[in-house]
Each structure stands twice: as structure tokens, then as C-alpha cells.
């Protein structure tokens, strides 16, 4: 029994023992906790401990978590794990995690989280609740593993698997494997698709065999038995019928799988080759057709090849003659058969055919020419199964073509010789006629006795008749040779009719005939036509009408006919007379050359060319000439032409004012080497009241214009020392050093190419010998008076500007609005100047090819805007560059016509602005 005095001490010792034991236990727990923390920190997976409070704050993270996420512990503690989520995180999976935590049950998920630096990573998480002794949840512990590499591998494998399925489906290739031990068959998805079976259990081997027709079962058995016996692989093509009864062709490939020296499995590939097999069968059928066709066609050979350039067909009736053995060639590759130069000529084209491109060449083989086509053979819209070489022997045809070409060249040489002959005849006949007709006109202006006047009038009429015959023969020759050029210019039909009436009024009065004209008031002031040809036709018809009419008169009517069947209107010009008339039989041959209306009542002089020429001209102008009449009741000749009003009026120039009645004394230089023609032109000009200076050649003409000023030069084309074209080019090259005169060609040449050369050289007009007083007056009337600035009459037969073309251009750009006109003219001036600068540089550098290209381009652009003279001059420069001629004079002439063209454009703009 313990004494009462010792009881408190004992209690104190018991407390000390308990305290020591407690301290020991705490130390043990601390040691254990430190050990656990060390273990957790050494784990490769991240560990997170979160409190079970509502916000689930993080109370602990291990070192691996910091390594994975990039966050330090102090940046994480106290936060919710939501900060690891981002735009790619699967929110459905997040909801599942939240639901599991709320229900205090374990959860496993794979989430896309984001590191501190923003880079994503795949996080495999496992979250479990932590409970105390009473089962209450006190915390949640999450184990997190970075599985990014694993996910990427899985994705790559899935993509490859998907790609393999897609490729197998596209190629219609299935895979299979048969286990010889378990007798189990395994099919890929595409195997089921090819057999048209639902995906499920693979059929047994004996069941699969019945998809083949019975007649090929032995082939399948033989392939299997041979493989099992010897290990030999097989590759066979077989007919096949699907579960739905569709007939197909398949390719079966099989091979053994060895294990420990024994065949344990059979594995293979199964492909639907229906399309290629059908193509193959169709190719064989077409080969037979091609063979039959090639053997039937003389001079034709056919070579068919597959995609490997292997010949599958060689056929043709000429193969033996060409030394080609069809049996030896078939089956061989084109690359092995072709030697140079055949390899380089044909093989690239064969490859192009396999790419879907056709080719056609002339191919020479053993001295014979073949028209050869290399074309692809398409068995389906998206598949080419080979190519075809078809050669047709055209050696004889080429020989015929060469003979025809030589004949054509000979005909062209004959035509050129004929043209040269006509030009020479024209020159030689017009030159003396010029003296005869001009002299009679001058004599008739003097005071004569009746007898003298009658004789001179007879000479004049004879000269006119001879000139008409020369003109008609030349016109007919040019028409037959296709050398007639039809102009398209603003044409005043009223003025032409009035001029013809005035011309024939005296002759009609002498016969006591009435001659009148009636013109439709709806006729436009100007139409697009060829005024010279229209005047020629009307003069011929009126002349004939007066010739065959003794009583009554001649009536000219001009009518506008509105199109009914078509939208195009026409103008009809009818010449009606009250003469002897014409029978229906005569009408049928009236427009043939050298035909007359020949009977006792109508026998008249003439060559019978006028009507034939008029009919041809009407046709060339887009119309026709018709005749109607009866014997004894007169006749009516009607010219019908297209009606196209002029869209843009040319500017009124001083030349038009002169023509309307004003007169002025002009300083005229005549360059003419023929003394008779010198005197004739001198007298004609003096009769018109002008001042005349005469020189005998181009050299003297160039010298004279540098010594004194002239308003007009009448320039003969053919002169000694220097011809008229060269003299004109040199005058234009002088530029502002002289007063630039108006230069009118004066020549006996009447051909269109001579006229074009003259305009290209820089001339402004064209007079054909013999020169009549009225023609000379009209030509000079278009020249401005000396006191006025130089202008060019745009109504002449070869205008500086074709206002119809320019008007159509403005209409297309903006209906001729003033601002459109201004911008267009500014652009024309800029472009002309730019191209002139380029030509100047190229000529200075001697770059003839560049000059040729630039001149050709300028010619085209000038024609596009209606700059006729610029186009002529650019064409002459282009030809000179091609012929390696001297370029500087032609360039100077081009500069002159560009300046003149731009001046007229500026005048037209000023006129429109004043009109506004």
C-alpha cells in the first residue's frame, strides 16, 4: 500500500511517461511523413492532394507535378485544378470528373491540359477520395501522368489504320487469313464489301468457295493444294459473283505463313478488278476491229500500245511493203523497237498520249510521208488504258500538193506579170491621152468657128471614149484578179447624184431629153460607202440610159428601204429611162463582159464592159445591180447597197469652204519630166488662175521647196534621178524647215498598190492621168487659201482620218461624251509620241527587227482608231525594215503624218467643245 504522501509524485511520473511516449510517437510520425513525402516526390507521376472543402483547394503537389506543368508549389497551393484547363479541354469529361468528386467516388479520365508556358499536354488522371476513421471524406488525392507521347502514337496508329482502310476501299483490296490449325477464317472490312456481305463472322472456307462459278473451283483448289504442298504463292484472276448476284472479276493473291518450319496459316489479298478486266476485254475486241479496219484501208498502218508502251496490235495493209512483221512486233516494247531518230520523234508523243494528250505530226518512214496521229485510248472517263498510233500514207497527196503549189506560184507570177503589164499599158496609154483630152478642153475654152468647135469636140469625144475603154479594161482586169479595194468612207449620195446630173445635163439637152432626180428625204446626210465606185456605177448607168433613149428622159431615184426580213436597211438607186427597152432574154446576159443589147433599134457603140463592171462593183460593195424592162417601154437599172449612217461627222475644214465657191490663187509646183504633160498641166493651171513653177525631176523639186514656198505640189511618180515617192519623203523629212505643201500624186498608174505607196510616202491626194480641168479644179479646191493655216480635207478619197471608225470607237467607249473624247484624244497623242520615241531609238541603234515589230504594232493601233495615213506610213516603214532599206526618210514621213493626224484630232475636239 502506497502512502498518501507519495501519490502526487506518482501521478507526475505517469504524465511524464505519457508525454515521452507521445513525443516518441510524434517523432516516429514525422519520420514516417518525411519518408512518405520523399517517396511521393520521387514518383514520376504527379500527385495532388486537395482538401474536401467546397472549392477543393490544393494542399500538396509533388515534384513530378511541378515538372509536368511548369508551376512552382507556391503558385499552385490553395488554387483549384481548373487552372490547368484550356480551349481544347473536353468539357464533357470535366463534367464527369466533377460528378465523381461530388459523389466521392473514384474517377479515371484523360484530359487535354495546358502547362504554364501555354503548351498543351495529355494528362491521364486518377482521383480517389481520402476518408477518416469515421468514413468522412477529408481530402482527394489525384495521380496525374503525362501521356502525350502515348496519345500521339495512338493517334498516328489510328490515322494509319484509317488510311489503310481508305486505300483498301479505293483500291477495292481486301485482306484475309486462314488458320490451318483452328480452321478459322478472318476477313478485313473490304472483303465483306467486295462480297456484298454485312460485316460479321467470316464465312468458312468451303462457303467462300461458292462465290466462284463451278467451272473455276478446280483452279482455287489447285492453288491451295500447291501452296500447302510446296509453299508456292499464287496470283490468279477469276470470275466472281457477289451475295447480291453481281458478276465481277477478282484477283486473288495468297502466300503461306511459316512457323517452326511448318505452314500454319495462309494469308492473302483479294481485289475487285472488274473495271480493268472489262477494259482489257474491250481492248481485245477493239484490237480486232482496228485490225480489220486497218487491213481494209489502203495506205494505213495502226499500232496500239498499253500503258507500259508494249505493242498489243500491229495492223495495216502496207505492213509487208514497208518490211514490218506484225507478229514479231506485237508484244514488244516501243522503247526497244525505236532507234534514232524515230525514238526522239515518237516516244515523247506516246507518253503524252498516256497522259491524255493527242498529237498529230507528219512522220517520214523509209522515204514515205505519213499523216500520223497519236491518241489516247480511254476505257472509262477517268482511265486511259493505252494509246493508238495511226499513220496514213500521204506521200502521193504531198506530191500533188507540191505540184499545185508550183502551179499556184506560176499563176501568181503570171498575175504579177499581168499586173505589171497593165500598169505599163495604163501609163503608156494615159500619157498621150492626157495631152489629147487636156488640149481639147483648153481649145474649147477659146473662141472657135463652128467647124473648128465641131472637129475639136469630135476629138474630145473620141479621146473620152478611148479613155473610158482603157479604164473599163483595167477595172475588169483588176476585178477578175481580185485586186479591187473597196473603201468605207463618209459618202454624200446627194452630192454624187447632183454631180452626175450636172455632168450629163448638156448631153441630155443636146438630145432633147429631160434628166431629173428624186431623193428620199429620209436618206441620211452621210452614209458609209465607197464614193468613187458609187459615182463610177451611177455614171455608167446614166450614160447608158441617155445613149439608148431618143425621146422622153431619164429619172434617177434614191430610196431608203427599211429591212423586214433583217434589221439592216438599204439604199436603192434606180436609173429609169424611156428608151428602147430590153427583152427578158437580153436581161439574162446583160451583165456579162463584152455583151451588147444588140438589135436593129438599139445598136450602139461600146465595148460592153460598163454594166459588167458595175454589177461586179455592186457585189463587192455588199449589194447588187438588177435590171427590169420590156422592149419599147424603157428599162430600169437598180443598185441596192447596205445603208450605214455615219456616226461621227468630220470637222469642217477650210478646204470645204473653198470648194463651196471661194477661189484663191495658189502657188503650184509641178514635178513632171514629160515635156508635153508639162505644157498641158501648165495650161490647165493657168486656165484656173494659179501661179505655176515647173521642174523636171524629184531632185529639182526638193531643191525648189527649200528656195521658195508652195501651197500645192503636183508630183509625178515616175521621174529620172529621183522619183516622186522619194522626193515626197525627203520633203516631209524637212519638217518645219519649209512650209509643208499639200502634195498630190500625178501619175498614169491607176493601181491600188501605187496609191497606197504614195500615201505612205506622205502624199495627200492622187490624180490619175489624163487630168481633166474639172478634176484638177476639184483637187485644188480642197487646198486651203495661202492666208489660212494648213488643213487637210477629210472628204477626199484617201482621208487622213477615217471618221467612221473613230466615231464607232467613241460610241463603244461612252457614246461620244465630251470627257470620253478628251481622254481618248489625250491617250492617242501620248501613245503616238511614245511609239515614235521607241522607233527613233531603235532606228538609231540599228535594231531593224525591233523597228519592224514597232511599226507593225503602230500600224495596227492606227487602223483601230481610224488614223489612215499613220497606218499607211507605218506599213511603209515596216516593209522597209523587212527589206533592209534606208529607214530615216520613211520615219521622217511618219512623223509628219502623225503630226497632221494629231492636229486634225485637236480640231475635231475644239469643234465639239465650241458646239457645247
Tab-separated table of C-alpha atoms in Angstrom, residues 131-469:
chain	number	residue	atom	x	y	z
A	131	UNK	CA	-11.640	9.085	-45.629
A	132	UNK	CA	-11.011	9.238	-41.869
A	133	UNK	CA	-11.813	6.548	-39.292
A	134	UNK	CA	-15.436	7.566	-39.294
A	135	UNK	CA	-15.661	7.285	-43.092
A	136	UNK	CA	-15.845	11.024	-43.707
A	137	UNK	CA	-14.114	12.414	-46.809
A	138	UNK	CA	-11.324	14.640	-45.665
A	139	UNK	CA	-9.382	15.058	-48.935
A	140	UNK	CA	-8.954	13.952	-52.521
A	141	UNK	CA	-5.720	12.591	-53.947
A	142	UNK	CA	-5.088	12.746	-57.730
A	143	UNK	CA	-2.446	10.816	-59.581
A	144	UNK	CA	-1.551	12.565	-62.931
A	145	UNK	CA	0.594	11.128	-65.714
A	146	UNK	CA	1.834	12.931	-68.870
A	147	UNK	CA	0.711	10.548	-71.649
A	148	UNK	CA	1.253	12.967	-74.568
A	149	UNK	CA	3.700	10.674	-76.346
A	150	UNK	CA	1.381	7.712	-75.924
A	151	UNK	CA	-1.571	9.709	-77.284
A	152	UNK	CA	0.418	10.866	-80.308
A	153	UNK	CA	1.422	7.272	-81.032
A	154	UNK	CA	-2.164	6.153	-80.682
A	155	UNK	CA	-3.356	8.941	-82.981
A	156	UNK	CA	-0.693	8.077	-85.561
A	157	UNK	CA	-1.694	4.431	-85.414
A	158	UNK	CA	-5.351	5.364	-85.780
A	159	UNK	CA	-4.575	7.620	-88.736
A	160	UNK	CA	-2.545	4.886	-90.386
A	161	UNK	CA	-5.321	2.411	-89.776
A	162	UNK	CA	-7.840	4.837	-91.242
A	163	UNK	CA	-5.550	5.499	-94.215
A	164	UNK	CA	-5.100	1.785	-94.770
A	165	UNK	CA	-8.853	1.285	-94.739
A	166	UNK	CA	-9.376	4.181	-97.137
A	167	UNK	CA	-6.684	2.976	-99.538
A	168	UNK	CA	-8.037	-0.555	-99.419
A	169	UNK	CA	-11.514	0.758	-100.117
A	170	UNK	CA	-10.358	2.941	-103.001
A	171	UNK	CA	-8.291	0.128	-104.496
A	172	UNK	CA	-11.033	-2.337	-103.617
A	173	UNK	CA	-8.455	-4.562	-101.900
A	174	UNK	CA	-9.417	-6.832	-99.032
A	175	UNK	CA	-7.233	-8.934	-96.783
A	176	UNK	CA	-7.778	-12.422	-95.400
A	177	UNK	CA	-6.076	-15.001	-93.197
A	178	UNK	CA	-6.901	-18.685	-92.732
A	179	UNK	CA	-5.616	-20.622	-89.675
A	180	UNK	CA	-4.890	-24.180	-90.728
A	181	UNK	CA	-4.975	-25.392	-87.105
A	182	UNK	CA	-8.244	-23.822	-85.960
A	183	UNK	CA	-9.781	-23.721	-89.450
A	184	UNK	CA	-10.796	-20.140	-88.672
A	185	UNK	CA	-11.056	-17.534	-91.473
A	186	UNK	CA	-10.531	-13.813	-90.754
A	187	UNK	CA	-11.631	-11.095	-93.252
A	188	UNK	CA	-10.993	-7.356	-93.434
A	189	UNK	CA	-13.905	-4.940	-93.842
A	190	UNK	CA	-13.234	-4.548	-97.570
A	191	UNK	CA	-13.519	-8.308	-98.034
A	192	UNK	CA	-17.103	-8.099	-96.807
A	193	UNK	CA	-17.725	-5.090	-99.118
A	194	UNK	CA	-16.395	-6.932	-102.182
A	195	UNK	CA	-18.586	-9.954	-101.400
A	196	UNK	CA	-21.528	-7.583	-100.618
A	197	UNK	CA	-21.959	-9.177	-97.186
A	198	UNK	CA	-22.640	-7.402	-93.893
A	199	UNK	CA	-19.634	-7.133	-91.599
A	200	UNK	CA	-19.664	-10.006	-89.126
A	201	UNK	CA	-18.269	-13.508	-88.842
A	202	UNK	CA	-16.152	-14.584	-91.777
A	203	UNK	CA	-17.600	-17.488	-93.757
A	204	UNK	CA	-15.924	-20.862	-93.705
A	205	UNK	CA	-13.532	-21.828	-96.484
A	206	UNK	CA	-15.971	-24.148	-98.233
A	207	UNK	CA	-18.707	-21.477	-98.086
A	208	UNK	CA	-16.403	-18.823	-99.532
A	209	UNK	CA	-15.625	-21.143	-102.443
A	210	UNK	CA	-19.206	-20.972	-103.712
A	211	UNK	CA	-18.846	-17.280	-104.606
A	212	UNK	CA	-16.932	-18.560	-107.658
A	213	UNK	CA	-18.588	-20.246	-110.654
A	214	UNK	CA	-18.288	-24.043	-110.503
A	215	UNK	CA	-16.145	-24.097	-113.620
A	216	UNK	CA	-13.272	-22.369	-111.800
A	217	UNK	CA	-13.463	-24.269	-108.478
A	218	UNK	CA	-10.646	-26.507	-109.600
A	219	UNK	CA	-8.388	-23.500	-110.112
A	220	UNK	CA	-8.939	-22.430	-106.491
A	221	UNK	CA	-8.336	-25.978	-105.196
A	222	UNK	CA	-5.162	-26.331	-107.254
A	223	UNK	CA	-3.773	-23.027	-105.939
A	224	UNK	CA	-4.465	-24.051	-102.312
A	225	UNK	CA	-3.079	-27.578	-102.673
A	226	UNK	CA	0.080	-26.403	-104.441
A	227	UNK	CA	0.705	-23.789	-101.728
A	228	UNK	CA	0.220	-26.310	-98.929
A	229	UNK	CA	2.415	-28.873	-100.646
A	230	UNK	CA	5.270	-26.697	-101.861
A	231	UNK	CA	4.768	-23.291	-100.269
A	232	UNK	CA	4.219	-21.755	-103.718
A	233	UNK	CA	2.364	-18.427	-103.731
A	234	UNK	CA	-0.493	-17.850	-106.166
A	235	UNK	CA	-1.808	-14.865	-108.166
A	236	UNK	CA	-4.861	-15.668	-110.260
A	237	UNK	CA	-7.773	-13.737	-111.837
A	238	UNK	CA	-11.199	-15.354	-111.572
A	239	UNK	CA	-14.825	-14.591	-112.389
A	240	UNK	CA	-16.868	-13.977	-109.281
A	241	UNK	CA	-20.482	-13.476	-108.159
A	242	UNK	CA	-21.390	-11.443	-105.059
A	243	UNK	CA	-24.003	-12.294	-102.459
A	244	UNK	CA	-26.404	-9.999	-104.331
A	245	UNK	CA	-25.772	-11.758	-107.639
A	246	UNK	CA	-23.476	-9.131	-109.208
A	247	UNK	CA	-20.953	-10.544	-111.703
A	248	UNK	CA	-17.429	-9.323	-111.129
A	249	UNK	CA	-13.796	-10.183	-111.717
A	250	UNK	CA	-11.393	-10.560	-108.797
A	251	UNK	CA	-7.691	-11.023	-108.338
A	252	UNK	CA	-6.656	-13.435	-105.579
A	253	UNK	CA	-3.133	-13.473	-104.179
A	254	UNK	CA	-2.123	-15.939	-101.457
A	255	UNK	CA	1.045	-16.972	-99.600
A	256	UNK	CA	1.947	-19.307	-96.739
A	257	UNK	CA	2.814	-18.245	-93.172
A	258	UNK	CA	5.605	-20.417	-91.737
A	259	UNK	CA	6.068	-21.238	-88.045
A	260	UNK	CA	8.833	-23.559	-86.866
A	261	UNK	CA	9.372	-24.839	-90.364
A	262	UNK	CA	5.707	-25.662	-90.951
A	263	UNK	CA	2.907	-23.837	-92.744
A	264	UNK	CA	0.470	-22.739	-90.046
A	265	UNK	CA	-1.583	-20.135	-91.871
A	266	UNK	CA	-2.492	-18.875	-95.346
A	267	UNK	CA	-2.655	-15.124	-95.849
A	268	UNK	CA	-3.553	-13.107	-98.894
A	269	UNK	CA	-5.063	-10.177	-100.768
A	270	UNK	CA	-8.364	-10.021	-102.605
A	271	UNK	CA	-9.015	-7.250	-105.169
A	272	UNK	CA	-12.022	-6.279	-107.287
A	273	UNK	CA	-10.594	-5.866	-110.846
A	274	UNK	CA	-13.909	-5.743	-112.671
A	275	UNK	CA	-13.242	-2.392	-114.368
A	276	UNK	CA	-9.727	-3.172	-115.527
A	277	UNK	CA	-10.784	-6.639	-116.683
A	278	UNK	CA	-13.688	-5.221	-118.673
A	279	UNK	CA	-11.294	-2.676	-120.176
A	280	UNK	CA	-8.919	-5.466	-121.074
A	281	UNK	CA	-11.666	-7.484	-122.753
A	282	UNK	CA	-12.944	-4.378	-124.543
A	283	UNK	CA	-9.405	-3.595	-125.642
A	284	UNK	CA	-9.046	-7.038	-127.153
A	285	UNK	CA	-12.328	-6.568	-129.003
A	286	UNK	CA	-11.301	-3.145	-130.244
A	287	UNK	CA	-7.941	-4.537	-131.311
A	288	UNK	CA	-9.756	-6.947	-133.591
A	289	UNK	CA	-11.871	-4.134	-135.004
A	290	UNK	CA	-8.828	-1.934	-135.546
A	291	UNK	CA	-7.021	-4.831	-137.177
A	292	UNK	CA	-9.883	-5.440	-139.602
A	293	UNK	CA	-10.231	-1.741	-140.358
A	294	UNK	CA	-6.509	-1.187	-140.858
A	295	UNK	CA	-6.254	-4.172	-143.168
A	296	UNK	CA	-9.137	-2.819	-145.245
A	297	UNK	CA	-7.819	0.773	-145.612
A	298	UNK	CA	-5.035	1.118	-148.184
A	299	UNK	CA	-2.028	3.124	-147.100
A	300	UNK	CA	-2.929	2.968	-143.384
A	301	UNK	CA	-0.979	1.361	-140.542
A	302	UNK	CA	-2.121	1.044	-136.917
A	303	UNK	CA	-0.040	0.455	-133.784
A	304	UNK	CA	-1.800	0.007	-130.420
A	305	UNK	CA	0.144	0.065	-127.142
A	306	UNK	CA	-0.722	-0.315	-123.464
A	307	UNK	CA	0.283	1.846	-120.505
A	308	UNK	CA	3.671	0.109	-120.421
A	309	UNK	CA	4.316	1.096	-124.082
A	310	UNK	CA	4.017	-2.555	-125.065
A	311	UNK	CA	2.544	-3.124	-128.510
A	312	UNK	CA	-0.726	-5.021	-128.371
A	313	UNK	CA	-1.707	-4.591	-132.031
A	314	UNK	CA	0.173	-4.030	-135.277
A	315	UNK	CA	-2.010	-3.996	-138.389
A	316	UNK	CA	-2.251	-2.484	-141.845
A	317	UNK	CA	-2.384	-3.451	-145.497
A	318	UNK	CA	1.013	-1.811	-146.192
A	319	UNK	CA	2.976	-3.561	-143.431
A	320	UNK	CA	4.568	-6.122	-145.734
A	321	UNK	CA	5.525	-3.499	-148.289
A	322	UNK	CA	7.171	-1.479	-145.505
A	323	UNK	CA	9.022	-4.560	-144.211
A	324	UNK	CA	7.190	-4.752	-140.846
A	325	UNK	CA	6.422	-8.182	-139.375
A	326	UNK	CA	3.287	-7.729	-137.262
A	327	UNK	CA	3.744	-10.992	-135.349
A	328	UNK	CA	7.300	-10.075	-134.373
A	329	UNK	CA	6.392	-6.539	-133.302
A	330	UNK	CA	3.368	-7.392	-131.145
A	331	UNK	CA	4.283	-7.889	-127.501
A	332	UNK	CA	7.467	-5.854	-127.749
A	333	UNK	CA	8.025	-2.515	-126.036
A	334	UNK	CA	8.257	0.623	-128.139
A	335	UNK	CA	11.401	1.666	-126.292
A	336	UNK	CA	13.120	-1.485	-127.583
A	337	UNK	CA	11.871	-1.135	-131.171
A	338	UNK	CA	12.621	2.525	-131.890
A	339	UNK	CA	16.037	3.678	-132.991
A	340	UNK	CA	17.049	7.276	-133.510
A	341	UNK	CA	15.650	9.476	-134.946
A	342	UNK	CA	12.358	7.623	-134.532
A	343	UNK	CA	12.798	7.374	-130.749
A	344	UNK	CA	13.065	11.152	-130.277
A	345	UNK	CA	10.219	11.824	-132.704
A	346	UNK	CA	7.610	9.384	-131.405
A	347	UNK	CA	8.300	8.322	-127.812
A	348	UNK	CA	7.558	11.739	-126.196
A	349	UNK	CA	4.246	11.832	-128.058
A	350	UNK	CA	3.394	8.313	-126.869
A	351	UNK	CA	3.986	9.387	-123.265
A	352	UNK	CA	1.758	12.420	-123.848
A	353	UNK	CA	-0.984	10.113	-125.148
A	354	UNK	CA	-0.850	8.151	-121.888
A	355	UNK	CA	-1.399	11.495	-120.105
A	356	UNK	CA	-4.496	12.150	-122.208
A	357	UNK	CA	-2.988	14.448	-124.867
A	358	UNK	CA	-3.408	13.853	-128.582
A	359	UNK	CA	-0.772	14.746	-131.180
A	360	UNK	CA	-0.562	14.905	-134.941
A	361	UNK	CA	2.622	15.059	-136.988
A	362	UNK	CA	3.998	14.339	-140.422
A	363	UNK	CA	6.228	11.308	-139.966
A	364	UNK	CA	8.704	10.088	-142.557
A	365	UNK	CA	9.468	6.359	-142.636
A	366	UNK	CA	11.697	4.856	-145.295
A	367	UNK	CA	11.231	7.799	-147.607
A	368	UNK	CA	7.437	7.887	-147.355
A	369	UNK	CA	5.356	10.510	-145.523
A	370	UNK	CA	2.612	9.501	-143.091
A	371	UNK	CA	-0.021	11.756	-141.590
A	372	UNK	CA	0.372	10.334	-138.092
A	373	UNK	CA	-1.979	10.746	-135.116
A	374	UNK	CA	-1.026	9.591	-131.614
A	375	UNK	CA	-4.133	9.482	-129.436
A	376	UNK	CA	-5.058	8.063	-126.001
A	377	UNK	CA	-7.421	5.113	-125.631
A	378	UNK	CA	-9.933	5.794	-122.897
A	379	UNK	CA	-11.861	2.847	-121.489
A	380	UNK	CA	-13.563	4.969	-118.852
A	381	UNK	CA	-13.988	8.679	-118.300
A	382	UNK	CA	-11.156	8.745	-115.789
A	383	UNK	CA	-8.902	5.969	-117.019
A	384	UNK	CA	-6.559	5.647	-120.001
A	385	UNK	CA	-5.675	2.116	-120.946
A	386	UNK	CA	-3.163	2.824	-123.703
A	387	UNK	CA	-2.546	4.690	-126.908
A	388	UNK	CA	-3.014	4.404	-130.642
A	389	UNK	CA	-0.654	5.351	-133.459
A	390	UNK	CA	-2.478	5.717	-136.781
A	391	UNK	CA	-0.444	6.572	-139.852
A	392	UNK	CA	-1.941	7.366	-143.261
A	393	UNK	CA	0.389	7.391	-146.236
A	394	UNK	CA	0.125	10.856	-147.808
A	395	UNK	CA	3.211	10.731	-149.985
A	396	UNK	CA	1.168	10.943	-153.201
A	397	UNK	CA	-1.024	13.691	-151.749
A	398	UNK	CA	2.033	15.737	-150.779
A	399	UNK	CA	3.390	15.365	-154.269
A	400	UNK	CA	0.091	16.614	-155.677
A	401	UNK	CA	0.111	19.483	-153.172
A	402	UNK	CA	3.648	20.405	-154.175
A	403	UNK	CA	2.643	20.343	-157.841
A	404	UNK	CA	-0.373	22.518	-157.078
A	405	UNK	CA	1.815	24.923	-155.097
A	406	UNK	CA	4.212	25.226	-158.001
A	407	UNK	CA	1.253	25.795	-160.313
A	408	UNK	CA	-0.098	28.424	-157.900
A	409	UNK	CA	3.260	30.175	-157.753
A	410	UNK	CA	3.446	30.105	-161.533
A	411	UNK	CA	-0.067	31.579	-161.689
A	412	UNK	CA	0.921	34.267	-159.198
A	413	UNK	CA	3.995	35.090	-161.262
A	414	UNK	CA	1.732	35.311	-164.307
A	415	UNK	CA	-0.642	37.525	-162.347
A	416	UNK	CA	2.212	39.782	-161.250
A	417	UNK	CA	3.429	39.943	-164.819
A	418	UNK	CA	-0.113	40.761	-165.925
A	419	UNK	CA	-0.362	43.459	-163.252
A	420	UNK	CA	2.965	44.930	-164.368
A	421	UNK	CA	1.792	44.792	-167.982
A	422	UNK	CA	-1.485	46.522	-167.098
A	423	UNK	CA	0.414	49.163	-165.136
A	424	UNK	CA	2.754	49.791	-168.061
A	425	UNK	CA	-0.103	49.857	-170.592
A	426	UNK	CA	-2.044	52.200	-168.337
A	427	UNK	CA	0.922	54.528	-168.111
A	428	UNK	CA	1.739	54.423	-171.818
A	429	UNK	CA	-1.879	54.979	-172.941
A	430	UNK	CA	-2.865	57.573	-170.376
A	431	UNK	CA	0.151	59.768	-171.004
A	432	UNK	CA	-0.749	60.657	-174.644
A	433	UNK	CA	-4.462	60.721	-173.783
A	434	UNK	CA	-3.648	63.295	-171.122
A	435	UNK	CA	-2.244	65.584	-173.797
A	436	UNK	CA	-5.155	64.994	-176.210
A	437	UNK	CA	-8.040	65.464	-173.748
A	438	UNK	CA	-6.491	68.345	-171.820
A	439	UNK	CA	-5.587	70.148	-175.038
A	440	UNK	CA	-9.142	69.820	-176.413
A	441	UNK	CA	-10.556	71.145	-173.145
A	442	UNK	CA	-8.279	74.141	-173.351
A	443	UNK	CA	-9.125	74.716	-177.034
A	444	UNK	CA	-12.846	74.580	-176.318
A	445	UNK	CA	-12.418	77.500	-173.909
A	446	UNK	CA	-11.164	79.699	-176.771
A	447	UNK	CA	-13.184	81.468	-179.481
A	448	UNK	CA	-13.692	78.995	-182.350
A	449	UNK	CA	-15.630	78.786	-185.577
A	450	UNK	CA	-18.487	76.257	-185.604
A	451	UNK	CA	-16.462	73.969	-187.859
A	452	UNK	CA	-13.428	74.132	-185.596
A	453	UNK	CA	-15.533	73.549	-182.488
A	454	UNK	CA	-17.180	70.530	-184.144
A	455	UNK	CA	-13.843	68.989	-185.051
A	456	UNK	CA	-12.355	69.612	-181.602
A	457	UNK	CA	-15.494	68.252	-179.968
A	458	UNK	CA	-15.134	65.121	-182.113
A	459	UNK	CA	-11.525	64.751	-180.944
A	460	UNK	CA	-12.622	65.204	-177.326
A	461	UNK	CA	-15.396	62.630	-177.627
A	462	UNK	CA	-13.047	60.144	-179.258
A	463	UNK	CA	-10.446	60.688	-176.540
A	464	UNK	CA	-13.059	60.296	-173.824
A	465	UNK	CA	-14.307	57.100	-175.452
A	466	UNK	CA	-10.786	55.713	-175.681
A	467	UNK	CA	-10.104	56.694	-172.045
A	468	UNK	CA	-13.349	55.015	-170.946
A	469	UNK	CA	-12.332	51.861	-172.779
